[in-house]
Coordinates of C-alpha atoms in Angstrom, one line a residue:
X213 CA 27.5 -1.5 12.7
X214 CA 27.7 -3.3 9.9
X215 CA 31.1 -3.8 8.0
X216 CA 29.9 -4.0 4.8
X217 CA 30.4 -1.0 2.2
X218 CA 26.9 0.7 1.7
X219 CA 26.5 2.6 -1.8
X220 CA 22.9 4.6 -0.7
X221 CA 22.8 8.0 1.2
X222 CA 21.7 7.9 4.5
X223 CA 18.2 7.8 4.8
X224 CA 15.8 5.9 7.7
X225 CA 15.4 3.1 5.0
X226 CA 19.0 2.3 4.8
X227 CA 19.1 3.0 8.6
X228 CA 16.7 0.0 9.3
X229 CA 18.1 -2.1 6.1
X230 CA 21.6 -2.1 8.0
X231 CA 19.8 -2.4 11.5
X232 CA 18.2 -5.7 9.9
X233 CA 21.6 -6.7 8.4
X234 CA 23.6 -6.5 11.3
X235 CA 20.8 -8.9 13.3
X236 CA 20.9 -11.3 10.8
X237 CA 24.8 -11.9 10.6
X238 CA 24.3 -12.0 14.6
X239 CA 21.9 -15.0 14.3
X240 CA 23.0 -16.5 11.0
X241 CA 26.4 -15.5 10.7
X242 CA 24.8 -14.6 6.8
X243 CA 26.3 -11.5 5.7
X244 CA 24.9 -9.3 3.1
X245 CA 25.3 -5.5 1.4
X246 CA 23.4 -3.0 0.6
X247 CA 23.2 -1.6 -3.3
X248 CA 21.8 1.4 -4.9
X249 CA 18.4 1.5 -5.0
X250 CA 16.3 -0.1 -7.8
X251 CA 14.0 1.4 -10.3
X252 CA 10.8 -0.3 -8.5
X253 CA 11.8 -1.0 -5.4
X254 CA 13.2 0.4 -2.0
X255 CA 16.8 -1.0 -2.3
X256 CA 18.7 -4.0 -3.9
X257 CA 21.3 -6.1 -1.3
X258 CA 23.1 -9.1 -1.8
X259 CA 23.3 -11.8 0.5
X260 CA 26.2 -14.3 1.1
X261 CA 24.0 -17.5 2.0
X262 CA 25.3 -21.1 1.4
X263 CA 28.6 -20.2 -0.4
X264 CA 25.6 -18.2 -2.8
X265 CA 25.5 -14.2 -3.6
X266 CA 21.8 -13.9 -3.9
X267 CA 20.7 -11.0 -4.9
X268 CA 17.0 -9.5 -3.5
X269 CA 15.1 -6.4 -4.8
X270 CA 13.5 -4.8 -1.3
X271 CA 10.8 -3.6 0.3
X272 CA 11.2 -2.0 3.7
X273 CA 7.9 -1.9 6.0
X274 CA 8.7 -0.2 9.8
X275 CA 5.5 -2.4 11.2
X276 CA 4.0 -5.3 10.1
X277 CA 1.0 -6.1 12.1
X278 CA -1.7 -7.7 10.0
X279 CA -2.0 -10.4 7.6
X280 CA -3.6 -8.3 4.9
X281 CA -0.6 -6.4 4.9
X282 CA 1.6 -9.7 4.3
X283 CA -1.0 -10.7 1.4
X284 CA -1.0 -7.3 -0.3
X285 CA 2.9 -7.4 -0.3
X286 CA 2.8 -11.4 -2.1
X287 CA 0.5 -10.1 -4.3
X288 CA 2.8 -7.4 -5.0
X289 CA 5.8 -10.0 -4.7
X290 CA 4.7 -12.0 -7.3
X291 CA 4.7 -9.8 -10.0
X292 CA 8.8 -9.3 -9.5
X293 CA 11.5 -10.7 -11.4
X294 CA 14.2 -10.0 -9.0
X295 CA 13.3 -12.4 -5.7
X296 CA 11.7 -10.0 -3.6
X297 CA 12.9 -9.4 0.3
X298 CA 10.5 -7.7 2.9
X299 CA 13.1 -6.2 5.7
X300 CA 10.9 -4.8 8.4
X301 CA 11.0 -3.7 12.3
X302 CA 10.2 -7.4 14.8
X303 CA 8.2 -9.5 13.5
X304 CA 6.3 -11.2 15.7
X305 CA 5.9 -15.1 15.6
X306 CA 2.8 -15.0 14.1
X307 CA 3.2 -12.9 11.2
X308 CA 6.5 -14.5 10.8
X309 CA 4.6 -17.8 10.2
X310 CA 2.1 -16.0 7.6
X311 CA 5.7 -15.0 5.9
X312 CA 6.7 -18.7 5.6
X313 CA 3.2 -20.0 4.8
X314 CA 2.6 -17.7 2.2
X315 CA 6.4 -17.8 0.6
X316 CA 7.0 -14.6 1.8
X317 CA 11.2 -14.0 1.8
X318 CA 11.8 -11.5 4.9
X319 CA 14.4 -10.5 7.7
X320 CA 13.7 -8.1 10.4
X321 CA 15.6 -5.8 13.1
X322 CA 15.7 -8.8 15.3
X323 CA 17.2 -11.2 13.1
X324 CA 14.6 -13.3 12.3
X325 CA 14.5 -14.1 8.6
X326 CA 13.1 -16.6 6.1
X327 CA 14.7 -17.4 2.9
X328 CA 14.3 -20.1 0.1
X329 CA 15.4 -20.9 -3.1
X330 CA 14.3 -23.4 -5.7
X331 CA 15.3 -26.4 -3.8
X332 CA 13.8 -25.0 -0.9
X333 CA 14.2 -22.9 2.7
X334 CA 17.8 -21.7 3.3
X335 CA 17.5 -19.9 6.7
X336 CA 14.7 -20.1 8.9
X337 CA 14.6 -18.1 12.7
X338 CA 11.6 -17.2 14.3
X339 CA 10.9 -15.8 18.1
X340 CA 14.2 -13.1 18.5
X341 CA 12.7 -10.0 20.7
X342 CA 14.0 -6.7 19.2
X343 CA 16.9 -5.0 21.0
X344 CA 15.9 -1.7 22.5
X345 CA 17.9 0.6 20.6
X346 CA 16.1 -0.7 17.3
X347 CA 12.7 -0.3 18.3
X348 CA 12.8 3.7 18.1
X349 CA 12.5 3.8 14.7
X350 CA 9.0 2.7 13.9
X351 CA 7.2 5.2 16.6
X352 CA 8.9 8.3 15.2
X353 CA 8.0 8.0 11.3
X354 CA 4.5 5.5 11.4
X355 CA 2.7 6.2 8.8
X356 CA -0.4 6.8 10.3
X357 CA -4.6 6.8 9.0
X358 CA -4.1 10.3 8.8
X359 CA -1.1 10.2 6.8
X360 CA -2.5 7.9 4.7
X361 CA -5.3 10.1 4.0
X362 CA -2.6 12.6 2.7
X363 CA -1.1 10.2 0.8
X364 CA -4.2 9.7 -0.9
X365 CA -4.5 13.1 -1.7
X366 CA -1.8 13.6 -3.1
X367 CA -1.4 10.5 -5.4
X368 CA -5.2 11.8 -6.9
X369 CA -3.9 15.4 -7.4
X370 CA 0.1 15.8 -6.6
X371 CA -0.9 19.6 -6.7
X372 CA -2.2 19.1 -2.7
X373 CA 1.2 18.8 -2.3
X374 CA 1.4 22.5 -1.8
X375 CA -2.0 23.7 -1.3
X376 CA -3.0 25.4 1.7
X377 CA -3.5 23.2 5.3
X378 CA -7.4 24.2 5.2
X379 CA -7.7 22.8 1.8
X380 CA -5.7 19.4 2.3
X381 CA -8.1 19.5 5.8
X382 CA -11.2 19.7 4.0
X383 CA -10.2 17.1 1.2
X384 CA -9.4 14.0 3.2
X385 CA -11.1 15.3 6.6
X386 CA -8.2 16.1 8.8
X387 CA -7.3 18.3 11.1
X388 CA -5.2 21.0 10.2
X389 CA -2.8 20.5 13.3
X390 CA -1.7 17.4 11.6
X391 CA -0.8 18.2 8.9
X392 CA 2.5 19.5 9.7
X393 CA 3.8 16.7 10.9
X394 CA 2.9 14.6 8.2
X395 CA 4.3 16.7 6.0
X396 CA 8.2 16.5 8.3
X397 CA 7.3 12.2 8.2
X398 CA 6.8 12.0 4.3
X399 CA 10.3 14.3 3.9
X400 CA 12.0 12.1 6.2
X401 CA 10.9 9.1 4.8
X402 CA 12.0 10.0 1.1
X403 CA 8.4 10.2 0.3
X404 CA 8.4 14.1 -0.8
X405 CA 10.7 16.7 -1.2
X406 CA 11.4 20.1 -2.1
X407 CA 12.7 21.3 -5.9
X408 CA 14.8 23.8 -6.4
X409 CA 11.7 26.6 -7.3
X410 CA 10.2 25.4 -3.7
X411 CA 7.1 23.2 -4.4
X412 CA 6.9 20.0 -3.1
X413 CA 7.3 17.1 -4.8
X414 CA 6.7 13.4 -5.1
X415 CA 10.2 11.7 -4.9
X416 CA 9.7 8.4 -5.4
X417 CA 5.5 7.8 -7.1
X418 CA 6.0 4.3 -7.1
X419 CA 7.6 3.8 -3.2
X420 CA 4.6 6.0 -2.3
X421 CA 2.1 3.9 -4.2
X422 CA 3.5 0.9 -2.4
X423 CA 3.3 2.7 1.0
X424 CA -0.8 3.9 0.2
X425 CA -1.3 0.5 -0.6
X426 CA -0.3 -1.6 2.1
X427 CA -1.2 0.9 4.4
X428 CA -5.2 1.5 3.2
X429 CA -5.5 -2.3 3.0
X430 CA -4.1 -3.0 6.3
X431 CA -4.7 0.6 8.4
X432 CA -7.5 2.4 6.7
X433 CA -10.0 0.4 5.1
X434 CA -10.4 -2.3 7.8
X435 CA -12.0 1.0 10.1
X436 CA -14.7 2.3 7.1
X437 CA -18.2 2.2 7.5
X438 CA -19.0 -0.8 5.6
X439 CA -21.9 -3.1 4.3
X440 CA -22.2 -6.6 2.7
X441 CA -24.7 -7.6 0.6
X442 CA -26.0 -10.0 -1.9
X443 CA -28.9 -10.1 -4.4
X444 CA -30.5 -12.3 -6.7
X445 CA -28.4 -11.1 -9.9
X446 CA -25.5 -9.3 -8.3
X447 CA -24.4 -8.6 -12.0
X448 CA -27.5 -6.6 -12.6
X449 CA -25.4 -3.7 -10.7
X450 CA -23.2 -3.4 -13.5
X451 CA -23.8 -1.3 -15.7
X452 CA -27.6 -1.1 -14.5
X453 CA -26.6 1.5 -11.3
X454 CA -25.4 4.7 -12.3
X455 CA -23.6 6.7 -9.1
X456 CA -24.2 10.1 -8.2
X457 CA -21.7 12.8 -8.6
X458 CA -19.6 13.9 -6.1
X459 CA -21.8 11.4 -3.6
X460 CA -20.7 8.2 -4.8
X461 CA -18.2 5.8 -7.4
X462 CA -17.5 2.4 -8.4
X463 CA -14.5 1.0 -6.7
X464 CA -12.6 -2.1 -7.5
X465 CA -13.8 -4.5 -10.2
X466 CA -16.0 -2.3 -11.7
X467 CA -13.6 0.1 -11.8
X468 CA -10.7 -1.4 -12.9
X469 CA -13.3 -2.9 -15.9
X470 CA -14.3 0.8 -16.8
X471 CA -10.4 2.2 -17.1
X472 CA -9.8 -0.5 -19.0
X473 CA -12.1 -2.5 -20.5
X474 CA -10.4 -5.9 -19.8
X475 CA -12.4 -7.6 -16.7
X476 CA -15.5 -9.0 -16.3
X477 CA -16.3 -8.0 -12.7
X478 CA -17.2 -10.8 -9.7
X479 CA -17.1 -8.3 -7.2
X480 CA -19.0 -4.8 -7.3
X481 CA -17.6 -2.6 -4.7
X482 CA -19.1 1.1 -4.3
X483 CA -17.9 4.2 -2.5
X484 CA -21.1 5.8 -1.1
X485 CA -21.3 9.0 1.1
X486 CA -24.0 7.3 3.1
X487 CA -23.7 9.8 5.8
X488 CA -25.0 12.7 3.6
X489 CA -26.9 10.6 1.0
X490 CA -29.1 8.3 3.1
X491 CA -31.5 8.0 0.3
X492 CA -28.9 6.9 -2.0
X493 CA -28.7 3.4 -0.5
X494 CA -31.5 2.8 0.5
X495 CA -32.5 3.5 -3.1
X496 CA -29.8 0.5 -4.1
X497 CA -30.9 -1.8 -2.0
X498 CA -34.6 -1.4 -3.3
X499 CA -33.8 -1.3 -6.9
X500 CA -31.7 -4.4 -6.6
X501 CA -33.4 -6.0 -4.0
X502 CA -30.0 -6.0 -2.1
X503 CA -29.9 -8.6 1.8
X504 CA -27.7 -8.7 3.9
X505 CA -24.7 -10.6 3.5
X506 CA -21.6 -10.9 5.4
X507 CA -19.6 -12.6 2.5
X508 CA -21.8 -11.6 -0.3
X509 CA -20.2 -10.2 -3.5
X510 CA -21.8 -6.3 -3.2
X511 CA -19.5 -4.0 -0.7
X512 CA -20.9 -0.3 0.0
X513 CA -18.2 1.5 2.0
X514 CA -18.5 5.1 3.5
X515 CA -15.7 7.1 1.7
X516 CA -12.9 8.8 3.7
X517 CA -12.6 11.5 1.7
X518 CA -14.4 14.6 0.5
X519 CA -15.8 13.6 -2.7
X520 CA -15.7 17.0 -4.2
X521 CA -12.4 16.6 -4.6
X522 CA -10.1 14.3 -6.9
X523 CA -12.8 14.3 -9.9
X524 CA -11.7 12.0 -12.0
X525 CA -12.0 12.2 -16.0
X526 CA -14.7 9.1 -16.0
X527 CA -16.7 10.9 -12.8
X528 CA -18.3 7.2 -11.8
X529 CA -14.8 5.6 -10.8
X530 CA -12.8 6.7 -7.7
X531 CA -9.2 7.5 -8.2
X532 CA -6.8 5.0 -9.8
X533 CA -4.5 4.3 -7.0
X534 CA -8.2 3.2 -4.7
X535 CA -8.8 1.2 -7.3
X536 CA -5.0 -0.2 -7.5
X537 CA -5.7 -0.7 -4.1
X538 CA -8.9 -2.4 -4.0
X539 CA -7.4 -5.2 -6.6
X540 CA -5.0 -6.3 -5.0
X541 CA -6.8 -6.1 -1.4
X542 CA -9.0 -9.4 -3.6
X543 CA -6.0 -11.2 -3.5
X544 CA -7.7 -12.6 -6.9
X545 CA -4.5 -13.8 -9.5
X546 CA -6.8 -12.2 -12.0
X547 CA -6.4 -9.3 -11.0
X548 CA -3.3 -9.0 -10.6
X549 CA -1.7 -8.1 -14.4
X550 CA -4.5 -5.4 -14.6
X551 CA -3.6 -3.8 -11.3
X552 CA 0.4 -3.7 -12.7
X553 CA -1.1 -2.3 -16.1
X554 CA -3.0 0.2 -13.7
X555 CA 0.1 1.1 -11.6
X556 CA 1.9 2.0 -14.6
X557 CA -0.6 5.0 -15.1
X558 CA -0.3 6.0 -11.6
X559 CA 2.7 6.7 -12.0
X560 CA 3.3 8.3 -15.4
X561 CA 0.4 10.8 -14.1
X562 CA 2.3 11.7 -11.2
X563 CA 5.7 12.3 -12.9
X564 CA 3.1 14.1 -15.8
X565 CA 1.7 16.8 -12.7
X566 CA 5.7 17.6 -12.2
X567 CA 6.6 18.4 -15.3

């Protein structure tokens, strides 16, 4: 173990953030400490590199497997004062490369690591395996599709949190055998926990956002039912289409433009229940003279959720955090200040449903 002096309780995060220290003084001879945690981020640590005490806010991933995920999280990066760390489970070489080519500062369970400063990369290992014992953290707490459907839930309406199994079923179409479980991997992640009266609550809105995020962009939305589409004035969408209650919402630009008034949309994403509301689209596509386009500017995605649930006070948006979610998935700088301003409301809405 590590010799350093940790000031966190014990929790899986600081379990893998001390797995990943210990690797990297075995490869780099760098040492470094773990702090209390910060106000929007996972943990703080310092690190002793170069004769410096550089000092990183964190975010802790188990698995990093796609380069959305990596995008999402420089997106999210880049808004930080503090230098930002990802400490993660292996990463292999390739999505060790995407760290480096997109600036990305991490160190993993294996002691790979990348860090820079202003004059430029300080530490640099790629290609170390994982040692066995390390690897057994990631398979028993992965947050999976399913959990993230949870999540979702209960970021839209933190009462789920302690509604019944056949209700939080029905709302993000789930089974009810897995729910249980779910709920033991959010506890033990820090996620939710119990108040003294016995509901559940959010513990940490803003490590939970982060979580949703990464995890729809990366997990979840890549699976949806999706189509492309183009059309001679894409911008004749918006506000000429009006969705249907409970059948279908804007998403993304549009969105983010009708909570706050301060985008011009390029991109018109909808949430369509085009299982149960055939007619719907094909109704779009006529009225708007929609083809089919691969990289056109007009996304229709099948929702994976019930859309009776999680109204929201403007009916034609989805909820906030989708849209959060949806922004920062562009990887458009535009849209990055507005997703923050949006986060911000995520968040005071959650710790408003505890009070």
């Amino acid at each position: 173990m590590n010799d350093d002096q940790f000031l966190v309780p014990s929790s899986p995060e600081a379990e893998l953030i001390t797995h990943a220290l210990d690797a990297l003084r075995e490869s780099t001879g760098i040492t470094g400490q773990l702090l209390h945690p910060a106000p929007h981020a996972d943990a703080e640590v310092t690190l002793q590199v170069a004769g410096q005490s550089l000092l990183y806010a964190c975010e802790v991933k188990r698995k990093i497997d796609r380069f959305l995920a990596l995008d999402s999280l420089k997106a999210r990066f880049s808004a930080n004062q503090t230098p930002a760390l990802l400490i993660c489970e292996s990463l292999s070489h390739e999505m060790a490369a995407r760290c480096r080519e997109l600036g990305v500062q991490f160190i993993d369970t294996a002691g790979n690591a990348y860090l820079t400063n202003t004059q430029g990369v300080l530490i640099h290992v790629a290609g170390r395996k994982a040692k066995k014992e390390s690897l057994g953290l990631a398979g028993e707490m992965t947050i999976t599709p399913a959990s993230l459907r949870m999540i979702f839930a209960f970021l839209a309406d933190p009462s789920m949190l302690n509604a019944t199994y056949r209700d939080i079923s029905v709302s993000v179409q789930i089974s009810t055998g897995a729910i249980g479980k779910i709920f033991e991997t959010l506890e033990a992640r820090g996620f939710i926990s119990t108040a003294p009266g016995g509901n559940r609550i959010i513990s940490s809105p803003a490590h939970l956002l982060s979580e949703w995020t990464s995890g729809y962009l990366g997990r979840l939305r890549p699976k949806l039912k999706k189509f492309r589409f183009t059309a001679p004035d894409p911008s004749a969408l918006y506000p000429g289409w009006n969705p249907t209650p409970h059948s279908s919402a804007w998403g993304g630009e549009v969105a983010a433009d009708i909570l706050t008034k301060h985008l011009k949309p390029a991109t018109f994403t909808i949430y369509m229940d085009m299982e149960a509301k055939k007619a719907e689209l094909t109704a779009l596509i006529k009225q708007f003279r929609l083809q089919a386009d691969p990289h056109g500017p007009i996304e229709v995605l099948q929702p994976f959720w019930n859309m009776e649930y999680f109204n929201q006070p403007d009916p034609t948006v989805v909820p906030r955090h989708l849209v959060y979610a949806d922004l920062l998935g562009t990887q458009d700088p535009r849209n990055l200040d507005l997703a923050k301003q949006i986060s911000s409301d995520i968040i005071k809405h959650v710790h408003n449903a505890a009070r």
